Tab-separated table of C-alpha atoms in Angstrom:
chain	number	residue	atom	x	y	z
A	1	MET	CA	-0.339	-0.051	-0.161
A	2	SER	CA	2.815	2.990	-1.239
A	3	THR	CA	3.245	4.483	-4.105
A	4	SER	CA	6.757	4.005	-4.398
A	5	GLY	CA	8.345	1.180	-5.674
A	6	SER	CA	7.239	-0.870	-8.388
A	7	SER	CA	3.979	-2.411	-8.927
A	8	ASN	CA	2.818	-6.676	-8.453
A	9	PRO	CA	0.269	-6.919	-10.591
A	10	GLU	CA	0.789	-10.319	-10.119
A	11	TYR	CA	-0.578	-10.533	-6.251
A	12	VAL	CA	-3.590	-7.569	-6.505
A	13	ASN	CA	-3.982	-10.002	-10.710
A	14	GLY	CA	-4.424	-13.517	-8.455
A	15	ARG	CA	-7.052	-11.763	-5.706
A	16	VAL	CA	-9.091	-9.761	-7.451
A	17	ARG	CA	-9.412	-13.300	-9.908
A	18	ALA	CA	-10.707	-15.226	-6.838
A	19	ARG	CA	-12.719	-12.853	-5.641
A	20	ARG	CA	-14.642	-12.460	-9.607
A	21	ALA	CA	-15.286	-15.550	-9.829
A	22	ALA	CA	-16.768	-15.161	-6.689
A	23	LEU	CA	-20.083	-12.428	-7.200
A	24	PHE	CA	-23.252	-13.782	-8.460
A	25	ASP	CA	-23.687	-15.212	-11.400
A	26	GLU	CA	-26.822	-15.456	-13.461
A	27	ALA	CA	-28.092	-17.837	-11.191
A	28	ASP	CA	-27.837	-16.377	-7.785
A	29	TYR	CA	-30.361	-13.569	-10.048
A	30	ARG	CA	-33.021	-15.529	-11.095
A	31	LYS	CA	-33.038	-17.279	-7.411
A	32	LEU	CA	-33.112	-13.124	-6.258
A	33	VAL	CA	-35.724	-12.335	-8.701
A	34	ARG	CA	-38.286	-14.609	-6.950
A	35	MET	CA	-38.055	-13.526	-3.613
A	36	GLY	CA	-38.933	-10.977	-1.436
A	37	THR	CA	-36.656	-8.397	0.853
A	38	GLY	CA	-36.212	-10.245	3.826
A	39	GLU	CA	-35.768	-13.291	2.274
A	40	ILE	CA	-32.504	-11.337	0.188
A	41	ALA	CA	-30.798	-10.007	3.091
A	42	ARG	CA	-31.060	-13.015	4.990
A	43	TYR	CA	-29.808	-14.865	1.127
A	44	MET	CA	-27.325	-12.584	1.039
A	45	GLU	CA	-26.458	-13.559	4.474
A	46	GLU	CA	-25.575	-16.470	3.429
A	47	THR	CA	-22.663	-15.237	1.137
A	48	GLU	CA	-20.017	-12.662	1.647
A	49	TYR	CA	-22.018	-10.247	2.135
A	50	GLY	CA	-22.959	-11.506	5.650
A	51	THR	CA	-20.273	-9.123	8.002
A	52	GLU	CA	-22.670	-6.388	7.073
A	53	ILE	CA	-25.383	-7.797	6.981
A	54	ASN	CA	-25.232	-8.699	10.878
A	55	ALA	CA	-23.533	-5.185	12.445
A	56	LEU	CA	-26.385	-4.022	9.639
A	57	GLY	CA	-29.128	-5.858	10.579
A	58	ALA	CA	-29.582	-3.847	14.693
A	59	ARG	CA	-30.350	-0.382	14.048
A	60	HIS	CA	-32.011	-1.094	9.228
A	61	SER	CA	-34.118	-3.226	7.959
A	62	GLY	CA	-35.717	-4.200	4.475
A	63	VAL	CA	-34.410	-2.746	2.058
A	64	ASP	CA	-32.434	0.227	3.456
A	65	LEU	CA	-30.344	-2.418	5.208
A	66	ILE	CA	-30.034	-4.413	1.776
A	67	GLU	CA	-28.553	-1.311	0.107
A	68	TYR	CA	-26.264	-0.140	3.110
A	69	ALA	CA	-24.273	-3.583	3.789
A	70	LEU	CA	-24.153	-3.497	-0.410
A	71	ASN	CA	-22.679	-0.160	-0.479
A	72	GLU	CA	-20.635	-0.783	3.402
A	73	ASN	CA	-19.508	-4.493	1.561
A	74	LEU	CA	-18.241	-2.638	-2.348
A	75	ALA	CA	-16.015	0.244	-0.040
A	76	LYS	CA	-14.298	-2.730	2.334
A	77	HIS	CA	-13.677	-4.379	-1.299
A	78	PHE	CA	-12.245	-2.066	-2.575
A	79	TYR	CA	-9.924	0.056	0.718
A	80	ASP	CA	-9.181	-3.777	-0.424
A	81	ILE	CA	-7.337	-3.652	-2.790
A	82	LEU	CA	-6.003	-0.385	-2.095
A	83	ASP	CA	-3.766	-2.421	0.658
A	84	TRP	CA	-2.360	-5.104	-1.334
A	85	ALA	CA	-1.589	-2.536	-4.235
A	86	ASP	CA	1.730	-0.616	-4.635
A	87	GLY	CA	3.789	1.531	-6.790
A	88	GLN	CA	1.992	2.728	-10.549
A	89	LEU	CA	-1.114	0.094	-9.936
A	90	TYR	CA	-1.340	1.899	-6.109
A	91	THR	CA	-1.704	4.770	-7.899
A	92	LEU	CA	-4.289	4.223	-11.038
A	93	ILE	CA	-6.560	2.331	-8.822
A	94	ALA	CA	-6.889	5.402	-6.090
A	95	ASN	CA	-7.300	6.708	-8.955
A	96	TYR	CA	-9.931	5.181	-10.038
A	97	LEU	CA	-12.111	5.405	-7.212
A	98	ARG	CA	-11.939	8.537	-6.747
A	99	LYS	CA	-15.521	7.955	-7.742
A	100	PHE	CA	-16.750	7.392	-4.706
A	101	ASP	CA	-15.576	11.287	-3.785
A	102	ALA	CA	-17.307	12.310	-7.213
A	103	TRP	CA	-20.485	9.902	-5.523
A	104	ASN	CA	-20.501	10.829	-2.118
A	105	VAL	CA	-19.994	14.471	-3.116
A	106	LYS	CA	-23.339	14.229	-5.308
A	107	THR	CA	-25.230	12.445	-2.517
A	108	ALA	CA	-24.181	15.484	0.330
A	109	ILE	CA	-24.663	17.509	-2.177
A	110	ARG	CA	-28.756	16.370	-2.852
A	111	GLY	CA	-29.041	15.467	0.601
A	112	ILE	CA	-28.719	19.516	1.696
A	113	TYR	CA	-30.772	20.375	-1.392
A	114	SER	CA	-33.551	18.999	-0.541
A	115	GLY	CA	-32.859	19.279	3.468
A	116	ALA	CA	-32.066	15.685	4.917
A	117	SER	CA	-30.310	14.928	7.363
A	118	ALA	CA	-26.029	14.609	8.713
A	119	GLU	CA	-27.265	10.692	9.492
A	120	GLU	CA	-29.501	10.299	6.704
A	121	ILE	CA	-26.691	11.391	4.562
A	122	ALA	CA	-24.102	9.751	6.017
A	123	ASP	CA	-25.446	6.607	5.485
A	124	ASP	CA	-25.570	6.956	2.235
A	125	TYR	CA	-22.403	7.556	1.942
A	126	ILE	CA	-20.232	5.055	-0.508
A	127	ARG	CA	-16.729	5.326	1.814
A	128	ALA	CA	-14.845	3.504	-0.798
A	129	GLY	CA	-13.084	7.477	-1.288
A	130	GLU	CA	-9.700	8.618	-0.315
A	131	PHE	CA	-11.665	11.665	0.874
A	132	ASP	CA	-11.633	10.654	5.108
A	133	ASP	CA	-14.566	10.522	7.239
A	134	GLU	CA	-14.114	14.173	9.445
A	135	LEU	CA	-14.240	15.526	5.643
A	136	LEU	CA	-17.561	13.180	4.526
A	137	GLU	CA	-18.837	13.644	8.091
A	138	THR	CA	-18.294	17.993	8.693
A	139	LEU	CA	-19.491	17.786	4.385
A	140	ALA	CA	-22.717	16.094	5.800
A	141	ALA	CA	-23.583	18.059	8.700
A	142	ALA	CA	-23.354	21.112	6.128
A	143	THR	CA	-26.179	23.472	6.736
A	144	SER	CA	-26.346	25.081	2.550
A	145	VAL	CA	-25.274	24.047	-0.443
A	146	GLN	CA	-22.660	27.177	-0.708
A	147	GLU	CA	-21.548	25.782	2.788
A	148	ALA	CA	-21.010	22.526	1.231
A	149	VAL	CA	-19.157	23.919	-1.501
A	150	GLU	CA	-16.644	25.855	-0.045
A	151	LEU	CA	-16.057	22.811	2.499
A	152	LEU	CA	-14.489	21.028	-0.658
A	153	ASP	CA	-12.568	24.014	-1.116
A	154	GLY	CA	-9.051	22.628	-1.753
A	155	THR	CA	-9.882	19.041	-2.961
A	156	ILE	CA	-10.063	18.344	-7.049
A	157	PHE	CA	-13.884	19.206	-7.095
A	158	GLU	CA	-12.915	23.520	-6.122
A	159	THR	CA	-12.310	25.385	-9.747
A	160	GLN	CA	-15.215	23.950	-11.745
A	161	LEU	CA	-17.505	23.648	-8.700
A	162	ALA	CA	-17.521	27.049	-8.151
A	163	THR	CA	-18.394	27.776	-11.638
A	164	ALA	CA	-20.613	25.267	-11.128
A	165	TYR	CA	-22.509	27.310	-7.418
A	166	GLU	CA	-22.735	30.691	-9.795
A	167	GLU	CA	-24.946	29.179	-12.470
A	168	TYR	CA	-26.285	26.769	-9.851
A	169	GLU	CA	-27.715	30.846	-7.286
A	170	GLU	CA	-28.799	31.534	-10.972
A	171	THR	CA	-31.001	28.637	-11.607
A	172	ASP	CA	-31.671	26.838	-8.111
A	173	LEU	CA	-31.281	23.328	-10.041
A	174	LEU	CA	-28.200	20.775	-8.852
A	175	VAL	CA	-28.045	19.244	-12.445
A	176	PRO	CA	-24.738	22.093	-13.262
A	177	LEU	CA	-23.154	20.376	-9.936
A	178	GLU	CA	-23.377	17.172	-10.269
A	179	ASN	CA	-21.665	17.386	-13.291
A	180	ALA	CA	-19.593	20.055	-12.617
A	181	VAL	CA	-18.226	16.967	-10.727
A	182	ASP	CA	-18.786	13.998	-12.551
A	183	LYS	CA	-16.872	15.658	-15.509
A	184	THR	CA	-14.209	16.944	-12.706
A	185	PHE	CA	-13.533	12.995	-11.761
A	186	TYR	CA	-13.280	11.961	-15.411
A	187	GLU	CA	-11.933	14.697	-16.632
A	188	ARG	CA	-8.792	13.796	-14.242
A	189	LEU	CA	-8.369	10.804	-14.217
A	190	LEU	CA	-7.270	10.924	-18.670
A	191	GLY	CA	-4.887	14.529	-17.420
A	192	GLU	CA	-1.209	12.600	-16.475
A	193	VAL	CA	-1.402	10.650	-19.500
A	194	ASP	CA	-0.908	12.084	-22.614
A	195	THR	CA	-3.263	9.838	-23.978
A	196	GLN	CA	-1.862	10.234	-27.582
A	197	PHE	CA	1.212	9.041	-27.493
A	198	VAL	CA	1.179	6.608	-24.347
A	199	ASP	CA	2.258	2.894	-25.836
A	200	ARG	CA	-1.161	0.985	-25.492
A	201	GLN	CA	0.776	-2.333	-24.148
A	202	THR	CA	2.364	-0.697	-20.961
A	203	PRO	CA	0.003	-0.390	-17.815
A	204	LYS	CA	-0.645	3.063	-18.256
A	205	GLY	CA	-1.387	2.387	-22.445
A	206	LEU	CA	-4.777	-0.360	-21.246
A	207	TYR	CA	-6.189	1.838	-17.798
A	208	VAL	CA	-6.813	4.082	-21.266
A	209	GLU	CA	-7.789	2.384	-23.305
A	210	VAL	CA	-10.387	0.835	-20.187
A	211	LEU	CA	-11.325	4.638	-19.046
A	212	GLN	CA	-11.790	6.213	-23.180
A	213	ALA	CA	-14.458	2.753	-23.858
A	214	GLU	CA	-16.353	4.336	-20.232
A	215	ILE	CA	-16.159	7.975	-21.554
A	216	ASP	CA	-16.815	6.816	-24.555
A	217	PHE	CA	-20.390	4.397	-23.546
A	218	ARG	CA	-20.972	7.837	-21.528
A	219	ASN	CA	-20.784	10.250	-23.539
A	220	THR	CA	-22.810	7.803	-25.953
A	221	ARG	CA	-26.177	6.777	-23.529
A	222	ASN	CA	-25.964	10.581	-23.176
A	223	ALA	CA	-25.977	11.359	-27.199
A	224	LEU	CA	-28.472	8.626	-27.299
A	225	ARG	CA	-30.937	9.941	-23.896
A	226	LEU	CA	-30.693	13.452	-25.121
A	227	SER	CA	-31.875	12.708	-28.706
A	228	ARG	CA	-34.212	11.376	-28.171
A	229	THR	CA	-35.758	12.627	-25.797
A	230	ASP	CA	-35.806	16.377	-28.898
A	231	THR	CA	-35.397	17.953	-25.498
A	232	ASP	CA	-33.348	21.656	-26.548
A	233	LEU	CA	-30.468	21.105	-23.518
A	234	ASP	CA	-26.390	22.218	-24.348
A	235	PRO	CA	-24.351	18.347	-25.301
A	236	ALA	CA	-22.136	20.609	-24.202
A	237	GLU	CA	-22.707	20.321	-21.382
A	238	TYR	CA	-22.379	17.002	-20.917
A	239	TYR	CA	-20.363	16.188	-22.803
A	240	ILE	CA	-16.969	14.615	-21.310
A	241	GLU	CA	-13.619	15.194	-22.747
A	242	GLY	CA	-10.918	12.250	-23.037
A	243	GLY	CA	-12.633	9.434	-25.042
A	244	LYS	CA	-12.520	9.003	-28.683
A	245	LEU	CA	-15.627	8.349	-30.532
A	246	PHE	CA	-16.311	11.605	-30.298
A	247	ASP	CA	-15.538	14.868	-30.899
A	248	PRO	CA	-18.037	17.811	-29.440
A	249	ALA	CA	-18.857	19.486	-32.386
A	250	GLU	CA	-20.120	16.088	-33.429
A	251	LEU	CA	-21.990	15.299	-31.240
A	252	GLY	CA	-23.939	18.401	-31.544
A	253	ARG	CA	-24.715	17.608	-34.815
A	254	LEU	CA	-25.149	13.971	-34.684
A	255	ILE	CA	-28.155	14.463	-31.792
A	256	GLY	CA	-30.347	16.171	-34.362
A	257	ASN	CA	-30.385	13.558	-35.944
A	258	PHE	CA	-31.142	9.672	-34.121
A	259	ASP	CA	-30.772	7.164	-37.149
A	260	ASP	CA	-27.193	8.394	-38.236
A	261	LEU	CA	-25.943	8.165	-34.785
A	262	VAL	CA	-26.319	5.733	-34.454
A	263	GLU	CA	-25.030	4.093	-37.731
A	264	ARG	CA	-21.661	6.663	-36.284
A	265	ILE	CA	-21.962	4.375	-33.278
A	266	ARG	CA	-21.879	1.194	-35.018
A	267	ASP	CA	-19.251	1.608	-37.611
A	268	SER	CA	-17.185	2.355	-34.643
A	269	GLU	CA	-14.805	0.353	-33.311
A	270	TYR	CA	-17.007	-0.875	-30.530
A	271	GLY	CA	-18.953	-1.477	-33.731
A	272	GLU	CA	-18.915	-5.099	-33.129
A	273	GLU	CA	-18.903	-5.302	-29.132
A	274	LEU	CA	-22.411	-3.038	-29.574
A	275	GLU	CA	-23.561	-5.035	-32.252
A	276	ASP	CA	-26.897	-6.264	-30.594
A	277	ALA	CA	-27.833	-3.693	-28.133
A	278	LEU	CA	-27.858	-1.727	-30.965
A	279	SER	CA	-30.295	-3.717	-33.695
A	280	GLU	CA	-32.153	-3.891	-29.683
A	281	LEU	CA	-32.665	-0.317	-29.355
A	282	ALA	CA	-33.575	-0.236	-33.265
A	283	ASP	CA	-36.293	-3.474	-32.408
A	284	ALA	CA	-37.533	-2.586	-29.110
A	285	ASP	CA	-37.046	1.475	-29.561
A	286	SER	CA	-36.314	1.939	-26.104
A	287	LEU	CA	-33.169	3.196	-24.810
A	288	ILE	CA	-34.011	0.915	-21.031
A	289	ALA	CA	-32.641	-2.440	-23.422
A	290	PHE	CA	-29.718	-0.658	-25.082
A	291	GLU	CA	-28.152	0.820	-21.907
A	292	GLN	CA	-28.091	-2.192	-19.457
A	293	ALA	CA	-26.697	-3.612	-23.398
A	294	LEU	CA	-24.032	-0.576	-22.981
A	295	ASP	CA	-23.264	-1.396	-20.010
A	296	ALA	CA	-22.704	-5.396	-20.522
A	297	ALA	CA	-20.476	-4.612	-22.653
A	298	LEU	CA	-18.104	-2.585	-20.868
A	299	LEU	CA	-18.052	-5.382	-18.115
A	300	GLU	CA	-17.413	-8.406	-21.214
A	301	TYR	CA	-14.303	-5.399	-22.610
A	302	SER	CA	-12.754	-5.579	-19.661
A	303	ASP	CA	-12.979	-8.192	-19.366
A	304	GLN	CA	-11.649	-9.655	-22.661
A	305	LEU	CA	-8.952	-6.709	-21.789
A	306	SER	CA	-7.643	-7.886	-18.232
A	307	TYR	CA	-7.099	-12.011	-19.896
A	308	THR	CA	-5.442	-9.983	-22.617
A	309	TYR	CA	-3.068	-8.673	-20.179
A	310	PRO	CA	-3.734	-9.992	-16.894
A	311	LEU	CA	-0.225	-8.575	-15.961
A	312	SER	CA	-1.865	-4.975	-15.758
A	313	ILE	CA	-4.224	-3.161	-14.006
A	314	CYS	CA	-6.531	-4.524	-16.055
A	315	SER	CA	-7.889	-7.266	-14.040
A	316	ALA	CA	-8.731	-4.762	-10.857
A	317	LEU	CA	-10.397	-2.315	-13.384
A	318	SER	CA	-13.110	-4.926	-14.938
A	319	TYR	CA	-12.874	-6.482	-11.548
A	320	ILE	CA	-14.627	-2.627	-9.737
A	321	LEU	CA	-16.825	-2.677	-12.830
A	322	ALA	CA	-18.048	-6.444	-12.024
A	323	LYS	CA	-18.077	-5.523	-8.615
A	324	GLU	CA	-19.933	-2.397	-9.004
A	325	ARG	CA	-23.355	-3.575	-12.203
A	326	GLU	CA	-23.771	-6.689	-8.764
A	327	VAL	CA	-24.294	-4.369	-5.788
A	328	GLU	CA	-26.526	-1.542	-9.108
A	329	ASN	CA	-28.152	-5.422	-9.782
A	330	VAL	CA	-29.388	-6.003	-6.531
A	331	ARG	CA	-29.789	-2.783	-4.866
A	332	ALA	CA	-32.233	-3.151	-8.647
A	333	ILE	CA	-33.934	-6.443	-7.145
A	334	ALA	CA	-34.817	-5.394	-4.024
A	335	ARG	CA	-36.221	-1.433	-4.667
A	336	GLY	CA	-38.595	-3.207	-7.546
A	337	ARG	CA	-39.479	-6.264	-4.968
A	338	GLU	CA	-40.032	-4.392	-3.164
A	339	VAL	CA	-42.857	-1.774	-5.281
A	340	GLY	CA	-43.900	-4.741	-6.132
A	341	LEU	CA	-42.439	-4.623	-9.475
A	342	PRO	CA	-42.711	-7.969	-11.884
A	343	VAL	CA	-40.445	-10.295	-11.962
A	344	GLU	CA	-39.426	-9.946	-15.351
A	345	GLU	CA	-39.332	-5.621	-15.072
A	346	ILE	CA	-36.494	-7.114	-12.911
A	347	GLU	CA	-35.010	-9.728	-14.940
A	348	GLN	CA	-34.886	-6.406	-18.133
A	349	GLU	CA	-33.356	-3.860	-14.770
A	350	VAL	CA	-30.342	-6.835	-14.050
A	351	VAL	CA	-26.860	-6.946	-16.455
A	352	VAL	CA	-25.831	-10.174	-16.064
A	353	GLN	CA	-22.963	-10.168	-18.416
B	1	MET	CA	75.847	-32.573	-22.092
B	2	ILE	CA	74.940	-29.315	-20.995
B	3	GLU	CA	72.686	-29.830	-24.061
B	4	LEU	CA	70.981	-32.470	-23.747
B	5	ILE	CA	70.303	-31.311	-20.598
B	6	ASP	CA	68.656	-28.610	-22.159
B	7	ILE	CA	66.534	-29.867	-23.771
B	8	ALA	CA	65.300	-32.135	-21.405
B	9	MET	CA	64.306	-29.179	-19.780
B	10	GLN	CA	63.488	-27.299	-22.907
B	11	SER	CA	61.084	-30.749	-23.044
B	12	SER	CA	59.497	-30.612	-20.355
B	13	ASP	CA	59.327	-27.498	-20.008
B	14	VAL	CA	56.352	-28.267	-22.832
B	15	VAL	CA	55.394	-30.998	-21.500
B	16	LEU	CA	53.848	-28.418	-18.106
B	17	GLN	CA	52.584	-25.672	-20.705
B	18	GLU	CA	50.468	-28.263	-22.120
B	19	ALA	CA	49.774	-29.974	-18.787
B	20	ARG	CA	48.955	-26.247	-17.084
B	21	ASP	CA	46.966	-25.800	-20.446
B	22	ALA	CA	45.152	-28.933	-20.333
B	23	ALA	CA	44.467	-27.629	-15.885
B	24	TYR	CA	42.858	-24.450	-16.625
B	25	ALA	CA	40.712	-25.515	-20.088
B	26	GLU	CA	39.410	-27.879	-17.530
B	27	GLU	CA	38.614	-25.143	-14.859
B	28	LEU	CA	37.176	-22.777	-17.533
B	29	LYS	CA	34.664	-25.629	-18.482
B	30	MET	CA	33.816	-26.359	-14.792
B	31	GLY	CA	33.146	-22.626	-14.323
B	32	MET	CA	31.157	-22.270	-17.240
B	33	VAL	CA	29.019	-24.599	-16.136
B	34	ALA	CA	29.060	-22.795	-12.668
B	35	LEU	CA	28.137	-19.455	-14.599
B	36	ALA	CA	24.719	-21.964	-16.819
B	37	VAL	CA	23.520	-23.318	-13.178
B	38	GLY	CA	23.361	-20.003	-11.675
B	39	LEU	CA	22.225	-18.383	-15.221
B	40	ALA	CA	19.944	-20.738	-14.506
B	41	ALA	CA	18.710	-20.302	-11.485
B	42	PHE	CA	18.355	-16.695	-11.659
B	43	GLY	CA	15.970	-17.439	-13.896
B	44	ALA	CA	14.548	-19.969	-12.175
B	45	GLY	CA	13.380	-16.947	-8.857
B	46	TYR	CA	12.323	-14.340	-11.697
B	47	ALA	CA	9.980	-16.365	-12.922
B	48	GLU	CA	9.034	-18.122	-8.967
B	49	ARG	CA	8.941	-14.423	-8.272
B	50	GLY	CA	5.567	-13.739	-10.358
B	51	ILE	CA	4.292	-16.961	-10.268
B	52	GLY	CA	4.483	-16.998	-6.217
B	53	ALA	CA	2.914	-14.243	-5.718
B	54	ALA	CA	-0.151	-15.391	-8.204
B	55	ALA	CA	-0.639	-18.215	-6.086
B	56	VAL	CA	0.544	-16.680	-2.422
B	57	GLY	CA	-2.716	-13.802	-3.566
B	58	ALA	CA	-4.952	-16.688	-4.888
B	59	MET	CA	-4.704	-18.245	-1.441
B	60	ALA	CA	-5.393	-16.141	0.772
B	61	GLU	CA	-8.206	-15.774	-1.702
B	62	ASP	CA	-8.825	-19.216	-1.514
B	63	GLU	CA	-7.294	-21.940	0.518
B	64	GLU	CA	-7.450	-24.402	-1.520
B	65	MET	CA	-5.228	-23.344	-4.347
B	66	PHE	CA	-2.496	-24.438	-1.866
B	67	GLY	CA	-1.414	-27.264	-3.839
B	68	ARG	CA	-2.220	-26.311	-7.521
B	69	GLY	CA	-0.176	-23.270	-6.093
B	70	LEU	CA	2.661	-25.411	-4.513
B	71	ILE	CA	2.373	-27.143	-8.266
B	72	MET	CA	2.575	-23.572	-10.363
B	73	THR	CA	4.962	-21.964	-7.980
B	74	VAL	CA	8.118	-24.815	-8.554
B	75	LEU	CA	7.878	-25.080	-11.589
B	76	PRO	CA	10.194	-23.257	-13.085
B	77	GLU	CA	12.801	-25.127	-10.920
B	78	THR	CA	13.121	-27.598	-14.196
B	79	LEU	CA	14.859	-25.030	-15.422
B	80	VAL	CA	16.966	-25.831	-12.541
B	81	ILE	CA	17.200	-29.401	-12.981
B	82	PHE	CA	18.025	-28.904	-16.936
B	83	ALA	CA	21.181	-26.944	-15.900
B	84	ILE	CA	21.964	-29.646	-13.289
B	85	VAL	CA	22.531	-32.137	-16.212
B	86	VAL	CA	24.534	-29.633	-17.337
B	87	ILE	CA	26.660	-30.348	-15.410
B	88	PHE	CA	27.393	-34.594	-15.978
B	89	LEU	CA	27.006	-33.218	-20.110
B	90	VAL	CA	31.044	-31.568	-19.463
């Protein structure tokens, strides 16, 4: 657990792959979608979530218990990875896990905006990022959005949040603040790497490869949503720098024309991976299925890279993505069961690779 | 008489020289063999470093991996065994 010295991808790969294999598989999900929330919690108790379910069981129940147990387990596993990794591997993984700083900042801002109590906000944190508990607690206890933004001075979010705050004051909408947080995170990820000249065979090159795919997919998803809803929102506001699929001007032009956009994605280098998703999109006319397919494609892409280059950061990244997916799946199932959605509908929400 | 001794001395010099050359060649050969074994051991060690790290990682997650991990870890040891064959061949 240090940034100096050489990386130890062999060890991290060995451990991460074992944990990747222990994640829920299709059979588990098939069982889970047919259970009530209480049963899901009991089922999780017998898996690796046991410790968290037992620890939180006294304070929470039902869906909340499941959700907090999922979050805590996620944080524990990601902290473990950081614990094992050394050298450059540590730096790259730590950089990626700042995603949860972004998540926590958004949670805090939304909580404050909607008037949630400090305790409620603190419960919703996923403590897998870089922010320490003290900063998170003071952030949760902040009484106004302005106070929260000021608390984040000195973090990576400072500059973009300050600009977005002015916009927030004018419109009283959270969207600019949330966009600023997301964009800061993604743009920082690739900020330190020269994406044009990095060698694709090096650990850093592969890191760029996975992240560019993630950014491209995110841009794709935003573009499709925007073009589907026919809004006059400015696509540039949602555009994340660093991908290799679109540039902002092209994206702005394509959003007006849905078919061209789909064609453009089909012709791109992700075309093959997204083939099924795209034809589904043409048939079903539903974005939900396409977005699930995008997630599955990203998982598959990162997995494929981790098999091709086992001694790189790819296996760690693919595990992180898969674990996040599992947590989202179980949460979707639990929430869906709670409000009484039919099994088929929940199954649609679950992404299994 | 002196000439005879001189010739005898010279020829014994040659014999000595030859013996010394032979000994030197033998030493050189053994030295090279030692180097070969040493390099092979170094290579095996380097290979085991990576495999060992991965095996310990897998074992930490699942204790049943102990046997398989151990076998994988010592596989490169065959490199040294082949190198030992060199000792007897030369």
